[in-house]
mmCIF file of C-alpha atoms in Angstrom:
data_model
loop_
_atom_site.group_PDB
_atom_site.id
_atom_site.type_symbol
_atom_site.label_atom_id
_atom_site.label_comp_id
_atom_site.label_asym_id
_atom_site.label_seq_id
_atom_site.Cartn_x
_atom_site.Cartn_y
_atom_site.Cartn_z
ATOM 1 C CA PHE A 1 129.115 106.965 99.422
ATOM 2 C CA ASP A 2 127.720 108.405 102.667
ATOM 3 C CA PHE A 3 130.458 108.688 104.747
ATOM 4 C CA SER A 4 127.816 109.074 107.734
ATOM 5 C CA ASP A 5 126.616 105.495 106.918
ATOM 6 C CA ALA A 6 129.284 103.266 108.099
ATOM 7 C CA HIS A 7 127.789 100.242 107.131
ATOM 8 C CA LEU A 8 126.567 101.287 103.754
ATOM 9 C CA ASP A 9 125.680 98.141 101.341
ATOM 10 C CA PHE A 10 127.720 99.588 98.461
ATOM 11 C CA PRO A 11 127.052 99.875 95.751
ATOM 12 C CA PHE A 12 123.456 99.126 95.999
ATOM 13 C CA PRO A 13 122.416 100.617 99.214
ATOM 14 C CA ASN A 14 118.649 100.428 98.459
ATOM 15 C CA ARG A 15 117.270 97.311 97.299
ATOM 16 C CA PHE A 16 113.807 96.323 95.682
ATOM 17 C CA PHE A 17 112.481 92.919 95.378
ATOM 18 C CA ILE A 18 109.650 91.778 93.412
ATOM 19 C CA LYS A 19 107.703 88.786 94.313
ATOM 20 C CA CYS A 20 105.640 87.573 91.450
ATOM 21 C CA HIS A 21 102.380 85.967 91.466
ATOM 22 C CA GLY A 22 101.421 84.792 88.059
ATOM 23 C CA GLN A 23 101.058 88.500 86.222
ATOM 24 C CA GLN A 24 100.931 90.298 89.147
ATOM 25 C CA ALA A 25 103.502 91.207 91.597
ATOM 26 C CA THR A 26 104.509 92.941 94.869
ATOM 27 C CA VAL A 27 107.413 95.439 94.542
ATOM 28 C CA THR A 28 108.971 96.218 97.833
ATOM 29 C CA ILE A 29 111.732 98.958 98.262
ATOM 30 C CA PHE A 30 113.944 98.392 101.502
ATOM 31 C CA ASN A 31 116.099 101.384 102.880
ATOM 32 C CA PHE A 32 119.207 99.363 104.311
ATOM 33 C CA GLN A 33 120.569 103.057 105.488
ATOM 34 C CA GLN A 34 121.585 103.695 109.110
ATOM 35 C CA TYR A 35 120.797 107.313 108.905
ATOM 36 C CA ARG A 36 119.698 108.446 105.744
ATOM 37 C CA HIS A 37 116.060 108.769 105.062
ATOM 38 C CA ILE A 38 114.342 108.898 101.221
ATOM 39 C CA GLN A 39 112.733 112.376 102.150
ATOM 40 C CA ALA A 40 109.881 114.724 100.657
ATOM 41 C CA PRO A 41 109.035 114.698 97.434
ATOM 42 C CA GLY A 42 109.919 110.699 97.823
ATOM 43 C CA TRP A 43 111.073 107.980 95.357
ATOM 44 C CA THR A 44 110.464 107.328 91.649
ATOM 45 C CA LEU A 45 110.952 103.667 90.457
ATOM 46 C CA GLY A 46 111.436 103.520 86.579
ATOM 47 C CA TRP A 47 112.347 100.393 84.192
ATOM 48 C CA THR A 48 112.171 99.484 80.613
ATOM 49 C CA TRP A 49 109.706 96.296 79.695
ATOM 50 C CA ALA A 50 111.661 93.700 77.473
ATOM 51 C CA LYS A 51 108.757 93.148 75.418
ATOM 52 C CA LYS A 52 105.236 94.877 74.909
ATOM 53 C CA GLU A 53 103.948 94.646 78.479
ATOM 54 C CA VAL A 54 101.538 97.047 79.989
ATOM 55 C CA ILE A 55 100.152 97.543 83.539
ATOM 56 C CA TRP A 56 96.706 96.898 83.946
ATOM 57 C CA ASN A 57 96.489 97.729 87.494
ATOM 58 C CA MET A 58 98.088 99.358 90.516
ATOM 59 C CA VAL A 59 97.671 99.156 94.283
ATOM 60 C CA GLY A 60 99.518 101.177 96.752
ATOM 61 C CA ALA A 61 101.410 103.576 93.609
ATOM 62 C CA GLN A 62 100.572 104.984 90.500
ATOM 63 C CA THR A 63 102.427 105.802 87.440
ATOM 64 C CA THR A 64 103.313 109.423 86.268
ATOM 65 C CA ASP A 65 102.123 108.909 82.686
ATOM 66 C CA GLN A 66 99.718 106.708 81.427
ATOM 67 C CA GLY A 67 101.009 106.787 77.896
ATOM 68 C CA ASP A 68 99.541 105.971 74.578
ATOM 69 C CA CYS A 69 96.847 103.180 75.260
ATOM 70 C CA SER A 70 94.616 104.126 72.226
ATOM 71 C CA LYS A 71 95.065 100.277 70.872
ATOM 72 C CA PHE A 72 92.849 99.219 73.690
ATOM 73 C CA LYS A 73 89.062 99.489 73.358
ATOM 74 C CA GLY A 74 87.051 99.064 76.456
ATOM 75 C CA ASN A 75 89.274 98.086 79.334
ATOM 76 C CA ILE A 76 91.942 100.559 79.540
ATOM 77 C CA PRO A 77 95.360 99.506 80.919
ATOM 78 C CA HIS A 78 96.834 101.858 83.864
ATOM 79 C CA CYS A 79 99.865 102.519 81.837
ATOM 80 C CA CYS A 80 100.870 101.458 78.304
ATOM 81 C CA LYS A 81 104.458 103.249 78.240
ATOM 82 C CA LYS A 82 107.614 101.197 77.694
ATOM 83 C CA ASP A 83 109.425 102.613 80.175
ATOM 84 C CA PRO A 84 107.115 103.599 82.736
ATOM 85 C CA THR A 85 107.818 105.376 86.079
ATOM 86 C CA VAL A 86 105.887 104.772 89.413
ATOM 87 C CA VAL A 87 105.816 106.741 92.834
ATOM 88 C CA ASP A 88 104.027 106.257 95.946
ATOM 89 C CA LEU A 89 100.531 107.425 96.730
ATOM 90 C CA LEU A 90 100.116 110.143 98.815
ATOM 91 C CA PRO A 91 98.893 109.883 102.948
ATOM 92 C CA GLY A 92 95.378 109.947 103.129
ATOM 93 C CA THR A 93 94.827 107.739 100.126
ATOM 94 C CA PRO A 94 91.359 105.544 100.352
ATOM 95 C CA TYR A 95 91.804 102.223 102.068
ATOM 96 C CA ASN A 96 90.643 100.300 98.942
ATOM 97 C CA GLN A 97 93.726 101.343 97.046
ATOM 98 C CA GLN A 98 96.234 100.575 100.060
ATOM 99 C CA VAL A 99 98.573 97.772 100.679
ATOM 100 C CA ALA A 100 100.813 97.688 103.718
ATOM 101 C CA ASN A 101 104.147 100.026 104.040
ATOM 102 C CA CYS A 102 102.486 102.225 100.947
ATOM 103 C CA CYS A 103 101.234 105.575 100.774
ATOM 104 C CA ARG A 104 103.783 107.694 102.604
ATOM 105 C CA GLY A 105 104.428 109.900 99.704
ATOM 106 C CA GLY A 106 107.656 107.910 98.687
ATOM 107 C CA VAL A 107 109.321 108.800 102.013
ATOM 108 C CA ILE A 108 111.232 105.743 103.343
ATOM 109 C CA ASN A 109 113.041 105.922 106.722
ATOM 110 C CA SER A 110 116.188 104.448 107.657
ATOM 111 C CA MET A 111 116.571 100.922 108.968
ATOM 112 C CA VAL A 112 118.336 101.758 112.216
ATOM 113 C CA GLN A 113 116.095 104.682 113.091
ATOM 114 C CA ASP A 114 112.675 103.479 112.191
ATOM 115 C CA PRO A 115 112.298 99.543 111.071
ATOM 116 C CA SER A 116 108.683 99.744 110.717
ATOM 117 C CA ALA A 117 108.960 102.776 108.275
ATOM 118 C CA SER A 118 111.671 101.450 106.171
ATOM 119 C CA VAL A 119 109.866 99.794 103.468
ATOM 120 C CA SER A 120 107.461 100.867 100.910
ATOM 121 C CA SER A 121 105.593 98.308 98.809
ATOM 122 C CA PHE A 122 103.062 98.403 95.987
ATOM 123 C CA LEU A 123 101.113 95.332 94.025
ATOM 124 C CA ILE A 124 101.041 95.438 89.995
ATOM 125 C CA ALA A 125 99.184 93.507 87.401
ATOM 126 C CA VAL A 126 101.142 93.143 84.124
ATOM 127 C CA GLY A 127 99.839 91.941 80.769
ATOM 128 C CA SER A 128 100.767 91.198 77.579
ATOM 129 C CA SER A 129 103.938 89.864 79.290
ATOM 130 C CA GLY A 130 103.851 85.948 78.450
ATOM 131 C CA THR A 131 102.425 82.903 80.071
ATOM 132 C CA SER A 132 105.373 80.916 81.088
ATOM 133 C CA ASN A 133 109.061 81.187 82.658
ATOM 134 C CA LYS A 134 110.153 80.511 78.881
ATOM 135 C CA THR A 135 108.111 83.724 77.527
ATOM 136 C CA VAL A 136 108.299 86.188 80.264
ATOM 137 C CA LYS A 137 111.219 88.402 80.088
ATOM 138 C CA LEU A 138 112.416 90.640 82.992
ATOM 139 C CA PRO A 139 112.209 94.458 82.752
ATOM 140 C CA LYS A 140 115.769 96.295 82.254
ATOM 141 C CA ASN A 141 117.101 99.255 83.221
ATOM 142 C CA TYR A 142 115.703 99.972 86.444
ATOM 143 C CA THR A 143 116.238 103.382 88.327
ATOM 144 C CA LEU A 144 115.337 104.273 91.660
ATOM 145 C CA ASN A 145 115.316 107.977 92.326
ATOM 146 C CA ALA A 146 115.207 109.909 95.351
ATOM 147 C CA PRO A 147 116.290 113.135 96.573
ATOM 148 C CA GLY A 148 119.750 113.743 97.525
ATOM 149 C CA PRO A 149 122.840 111.404 96.302
ATOM 150 C CA GLY A 150 121.952 109.091 93.583
ATOM 151 C CA TYR A 151 120.434 105.626 93.810
ATOM 152 C CA THR A 152 121.419 102.832 91.542
ATOM 153 C CA CYS A 153 119.822 99.533 90.877
ATOM 154 C CA GLY A 154 121.451 96.283 89.342
ATOM 155 C CA PRO A 155 120.138 94.360 86.456
ATOM 156 C CA ALA A 156 116.913 92.258 87.434
ATOM 157 C CA LYS A 157 117.315 88.523 88.914
ATOM 158 C CA LYS A 158 115.369 85.501 88.633
ATOM 159 C CA GLY A 159 114.487 84.185 92.119
ATOM 160 C CA LYS A 160 112.718 81.217 93.277
ATOM 161 C CA PRO A 161 109.116 81.188 92.310
ATOM 162 C CA SER A 162 106.370 82.140 95.072
ATOM 163 C CA GLU A 163 104.791 79.163 96.306
ATOM 164 C CA PHE A 164 101.170 79.266 97.829
ATOM 165 C CA PHE A 165 98.754 76.723 99.844
ATOM 166 C CA THR A 166 95.229 75.945 99.375
ATOM 167 C CA ALA A 167 92.997 77.269 102.436
ATOM 168 C CA ASP A 168 92.981 73.341 103.469
ATOM 169 C CA GLY A 169 96.963 73.060 103.215
ATOM 170 C CA ARG A 170 96.756 70.487 101.038
ATOM 171 C CA ARG A 171 97.974 71.602 97.734
ATOM 172 C CA LYS A 172 100.995 73.744 96.967
ATOM 173 C CA THR A 173 101.136 75.842 93.852
ATOM 174 C CA ARG A 174 103.917 78.064 92.249
ATOM 175 C CA ALA A 175 103.516 81.352 90.521
ATOM 176 C CA LEU A 176 105.520 81.552 87.211
#
């Protein structure tokens, strides 16, 4: 508990949200602290896959270890670890590897002091995860590490599916 932060959202002061689009997801980390920044060397986010998922691609972040992807021939996943650790990309990352709110080296300012820099995001494409709401399992054992006192994460929760409209606005689809 940080006594300089009177409005601490205890016990989970930082939250991250995952918005899924089929087997792709946008992961967003918000810092709701009033005065506590996540400073260099920045955040790391980890979890344990429920099954034998792999990360095919990431934009705006990377895993720290690819793991053993030797069972794949030709198209090699970004990461095959059961418990990947993700870090933000550094400033100066080429534009084709960036998404909005990425690439600050994991540094996230506080919401009150700099709302525009109080969020960090990345995209992730997951494989071997299932094909429906019944077969896709949420990861578990989330960890959010940052310099200074510890941050904690609660268990993953299923939310409403993302909805998308076609360009003409006449059809609505939902992600898994």
